[in-house]
Amino acid sequence: MTSISGKTDIDWAAFAAELTPVEVISETVLVKKRSRDFFWYSPVLNAELKKCFGDLVARPKTPGEMRHCLAVAWKYKSPVVLRGGGTGNYGQSVPMDGGLIIETTAMNRILEIGDSFVRVEAGALMADINAALIPEGREMAMFPSTQDIATVGGFVAGGSAGIGSVANGALRDPGNLIALKAQSVEEVPQEHVFEGEDVLQIHHAWGLNGVITEVTLRTVPTRDWVGCLATFGTYEAAYAAGCQLAKSPDIARKLVTTVDARICSYFPRLEGHIRPEHHLLVSLLPSEDIDRFRTLIEAAGGHVDLTLTESERKAAKLPHVFDFSYNHTTLQVLKADRSATYQQVGCPVPPDPAAIADLRPKLGEDVWMHHEFARVGGEIVTFDLPIIWYTTPERLAEINATYEENGFPVYDAHTWRVEGGGLKNADYRHLAVKKRMDPDGLLNAAKSAVWESVKDLSPEEIAAKGAQ
């Protein structure tokens, strides 16, 4: 079996045989399909990653089968990339150096539901976890807008916030991510347990430093949620109302999103349900808070266009409101026009509607704002996921510079290096753990711009660099 990636000289037929009894996928078209994630949201990443492929896919069903996969990979010194639902936007699960792709979706058992937690295998779908929790009166504290295809292991390895974060904080906030189990890549792979603050040694490392096999997450009481859409004459007014709603002590919101009116024109399924050419506020609220929500919106100069319980939503055959939040907003535009892209931008803290209004004309007509509200470290913050009508790398750099010059830090969505996006800088704690868990650097090593410079150091020496 020849190398599909063209980057390895491994005997892949022998490799596949040694993986028995683990299910493998070797057909070229299927291996190439599983070598992609949602990096095509970025024209920059699409150009750089579209020809990067793995050589073989393994689908372990148990932690024991996962250990077997990792032991065989170590024996052949094969690069390894972990893949869940493939919903990442930055090429996290794209095999830069070829090698073995391990798809976790067959490891999907829900192992335990407790009073305030759920323990699951890494390949469990977020939607399936919520479906199992709700009859028990619980739900996840947060989940991504891609919950129908996103796995919990992928969310922990690559995500940071989601629907619920405005109430319950970021994934990294204490108590949200309770425990992880992760396997090492060595001759005899070992299982390690990370609990409490130690989970941050593995969280948001893109699978660089250990193979997550099990996750324990905080759960919260489920509510009778109502999807709410309100519209405003100006974006500043929508954003200001979002700030009030996110900070309200009397309304238990689970989602607060504001969307530029121009983006809303790419939401055809909302046509006739929201006022055209108006800026949108999206929220998810418990039914008992709807009257207070109406009062807040009207006092802020807005109009409540739509409120839907789950049964009403299904009867109307409308999407969930969170289909118009987070990067699902980007997806709605991309369905109609692939020349669009997006960016990830931080905002001044505390949120400042005047700063948003001042920035909008400086960005130009090719940048359309879209803000998400979250609670991080106990404080309400916002971040912008704007629609950008892409023309050239130079114009994208100008847009980034405009944000930065006005006090809005850019967390670049157009890089496949873990240090270049949300982290901004090298996380030597993660790299020190990588050295312990993956001493030969087989796990997704190309995604770190720093690994090559520290791979020959001890874990202690790598960690010390973080203190410099």
XYZ file of C-alpha atoms in Angstrom, residues 28-280:
253
model
C -7.879 6.830 -0.905
C -11.036 8.898 -1.367
C -12.208 8.162 2.198
C -8.806 8.817 3.748
C -8.644 12.154 1.919
C -12.158 13.057 3.097
C -11.170 12.379 6.696
C -8.065 14.513 6.238
C -10.213 17.654 6.074
C -12.025 19.751 8.634
C -13.729 23.147 8.253
C -10.481 24.926 7.376
C -12.163 25.962 4.124
C -13.844 28.765 6.126
C -10.504 30.498 5.512
C -9.252 31.047 1.937
C -5.750 31.271 3.376
C -5.971 27.895 5.099
C -7.800 26.339 2.183
C -4.886 27.153 -0.111
C -2.333 25.824 2.389
C -4.096 22.673 3.618
C -6.277 21.336 0.828
C -3.541 18.988 -0.425
C -2.523 17.652 3.000
C -3.657 14.068 3.515
C -3.128 11.169 5.869
C -2.240 7.625 4.805
C -4.594 5.436 6.847
C -7.588 5.862 9.170
C -8.176 3.785 12.304
C -11.496 3.701 14.195
C -10.926 2.223 17.657
C -14.033 1.325 19.634
C -12.527 1.021 23.129
C -9.676 2.504 25.157
C -7.874 -0.819 24.686
C -8.122 -0.530 20.920
C -6.897 3.059 21.161
C -3.818 1.898 23.097
C -3.184 -0.683 20.404
C -3.357 1.974 17.667
C -0.901 4.187 19.516
C 1.505 1.317 20.174
C 1.572 0.398 16.477
C 2.050 4.049 15.528
C 4.978 4.305 17.968
C 6.535 1.132 16.536
C 6.448 2.550 13.000
C 7.211 6.101 14.171
C 4.133 7.272 12.281
C 2.751 10.786 12.700
C -0.657 10.650 14.411
C -3.617 13.038 14.195
C -6.774 12.604 16.267
C -10.104 13.404 14.650
C -13.598 13.698 16.100
C -16.411 15.145 14.010
C -14.051 17.286 11.938
C -15.745 20.566 12.870
C -12.555 22.487 13.678
C -11.880 25.603 11.625
C -8.091 25.808 11.795
C -6.911 22.503 10.377
C -6.451 20.964 13.835
C -7.181 17.482 12.486
C -5.405 17.891 9.147
C -2.342 15.585 8.936
C 0.453 17.942 7.861
C 3.037 15.129 7.771
C 0.787 12.322 6.563
C 0.558 9.252 8.762
C -2.245 7.760 10.821
C -5.591 9.462 11.403
C -7.391 8.093 14.460
C -11.113 8.795 14.307
C -12.707 8.671 17.746
C -16.400 8.600 16.815
C -16.759 4.877 17.581
C -15.677 5.540 21.191
C -18.988 7.196 22.036
C -20.383 5.662 25.219
C -22.029 7.758 27.914
C -20.475 6.174 30.970
C -22.056 7.911 33.955
C -24.580 10.636 34.725
C -24.197 12.096 38.209
C -25.952 14.816 40.161
C -23.918 17.585 38.528
C -21.642 15.871 36.030
C -21.536 13.566 33.055
C -18.679 11.191 32.207
C -18.370 10.141 28.570
C -15.968 8.705 26.040
C -14.195 11.232 23.855
C -16.057 10.336 20.664
C -19.535 10.971 22.062
C -21.494 13.587 20.128
C -22.441 16.677 22.097
C -26.075 16.411 20.967
C -26.259 12.791 22.153
C -24.897 13.761 25.560
C -27.532 16.463 25.955
C -30.237 14.051 24.794
C -29.202 11.609 27.520
C -29.029 14.317 30.188
C -32.363 16.060 29.634
C -34.569 13.169 30.881
C -32.485 13.330 34.067
C -33.261 17.028 34.460
C -29.736 18.110 33.484
C -27.958 19.551 30.455
C -24.409 20.486 29.528
C -23.164 23.798 30.861
C -22.118 24.712 27.311
C -21.922 23.186 23.849
C -20.831 24.313 20.371
C -23.277 25.345 17.664
C -22.035 22.265 15.762
C -23.316 19.931 18.509
C -24.954 17.521 16.045
C -21.577 16.435 14.616
C -19.007 17.695 17.145
C -17.485 15.223 19.612
C -16.778 16.089 23.203
C -13.090 15.190 22.838
C -12.743 17.524 19.878
C -14.510 20.304 21.789
C -12.141 19.918 24.741
C -9.051 19.679 22.534
C -9.902 22.598 20.270
C -12.809 24.592 21.672
C -13.129 27.198 24.374
C -16.732 28.448 24.646
C -20.204 27.913 23.237
C -23.919 28.130 23.840
C -24.177 28.470 27.615
C -20.906 30.344 28.139
C -22.670 33.639 28.792
C -24.161 31.977 31.873
C -21.597 29.353 32.845
C -18.243 30.656 31.680
C -15.601 29.365 29.312
C -14.654 25.706 29.198
C -11.414 26.528 31.028
C -13.197 28.252 33.925
C -12.949 26.259 37.181
C -15.495 23.474 37.532
C -16.643 23.260 33.911
C -14.098 20.669 32.805
C -13.854 18.311 35.772
C -11.561 15.507 34.606
C -9.870 14.005 31.554
C -8.277 10.689 30.736
C -5.551 10.774 28.098
C -3.188 8.156 26.708
C 0.489 8.558 25.959
C 2.245 7.572 22.726
C 5.091 5.204 23.565
C 5.965 1.532 23.283
C 3.354 0.690 25.933
C 0.864 3.592 25.982
C -0.215 4.613 29.474
C -3.468 6.170 30.612
C -3.156 9.360 32.673
C -5.893 11.073 34.672
C -6.040 14.874 34.867
C -8.350 16.433 37.433
C -9.182 19.923 38.651
C -6.775 22.571 37.416
C -4.564 19.881 35.866
C -7.092 19.451 33.028
C -5.651 22.685 31.582
C -2.484 20.737 30.814
C -4.442 18.974 28.055
C -7.332 21.325 27.233
C -7.083 23.402 24.036
C -3.811 21.854 22.884
C -5.192 20.526 19.579
C -4.275 16.946 20.486
C -0.567 17.785 20.556
C 0.179 16.412 23.991
C -2.018 13.404 24.675
C -4.869 11.331 23.303
C -8.087 12.219 25.128
C -10.208 9.117 25.687
C -12.632 10.179 28.418
C -14.100 13.481 29.610
C -16.036 14.472 32.734
C -17.993 17.715 32.355
C -20.122 19.848 34.643
C -23.861 19.763 34.016
C -26.559 22.249 35.058
C -30.332 21.970 35.577
C -32.243 21.928 32.318
C -34.801 24.663 31.657
C -37.821 25.192 29.425
C -35.779 27.140 26.870
C -37.351 29.614 24.464
C -35.528 30.835 21.365
C -35.825 34.608 21.032
C -35.102 36.966 18.143
C -35.258 40.756 18.498
C -34.341 43.482 16.019
C -32.972 47.033 16.263
C -32.521 50.019 13.990
C -28.775 50.343 14.714
C -26.075 47.836 15.489
C -24.952 49.897 18.483
C -28.462 49.599 19.974
C -28.502 45.819 19.432
C -25.069 45.481 21.046
C -26.051 47.722 23.968
C -29.178 45.618 24.558
C -27.012 42.505 24.391
C -24.807 43.981 27.119
C -27.845 44.652 29.324
C -29.225 41.168 28.734
C -25.887 39.447 29.376
C -25.458 41.314 32.666
C -29.082 41.128 33.830
C -29.451 39.533 37.277
C -33.131 38.793 36.562
C -32.919 36.946 33.218
C -31.247 33.528 32.997
C -29.967 33.796 29.437
C -28.075 30.883 27.867
C -27.125 32.677 24.639
C -26.645 36.305 23.604
C -25.560 37.073 20.030
C -25.768 40.228 17.915
C -25.665 40.115 14.124
C -25.297 42.886 11.528
C -28.420 43.345 9.395
C -26.439 42.639 6.225
C -25.564 39.176 7.536
C -29.236 38.539 8.332
C -30.020 38.786 4.627
C -28.194 35.418 4.353
C -30.682 33.787 6.756
C -33.434 32.792 4.283
C -35.213 30.567 6.808
C -35.873 33.623 8.971
C -37.484 35.556 6.132
C -40.919 36.716 7.236
C -40.055 36.078 10.880
C -37.755 39.054 11.563
C -37.882 42.649 10.352
C -35.784 43.015 7.194
C -32.795 45.377 7.154
C -32.636 45.442 10.946
C -29.849 44.305 13.234
C -30.521 41.091 15.123
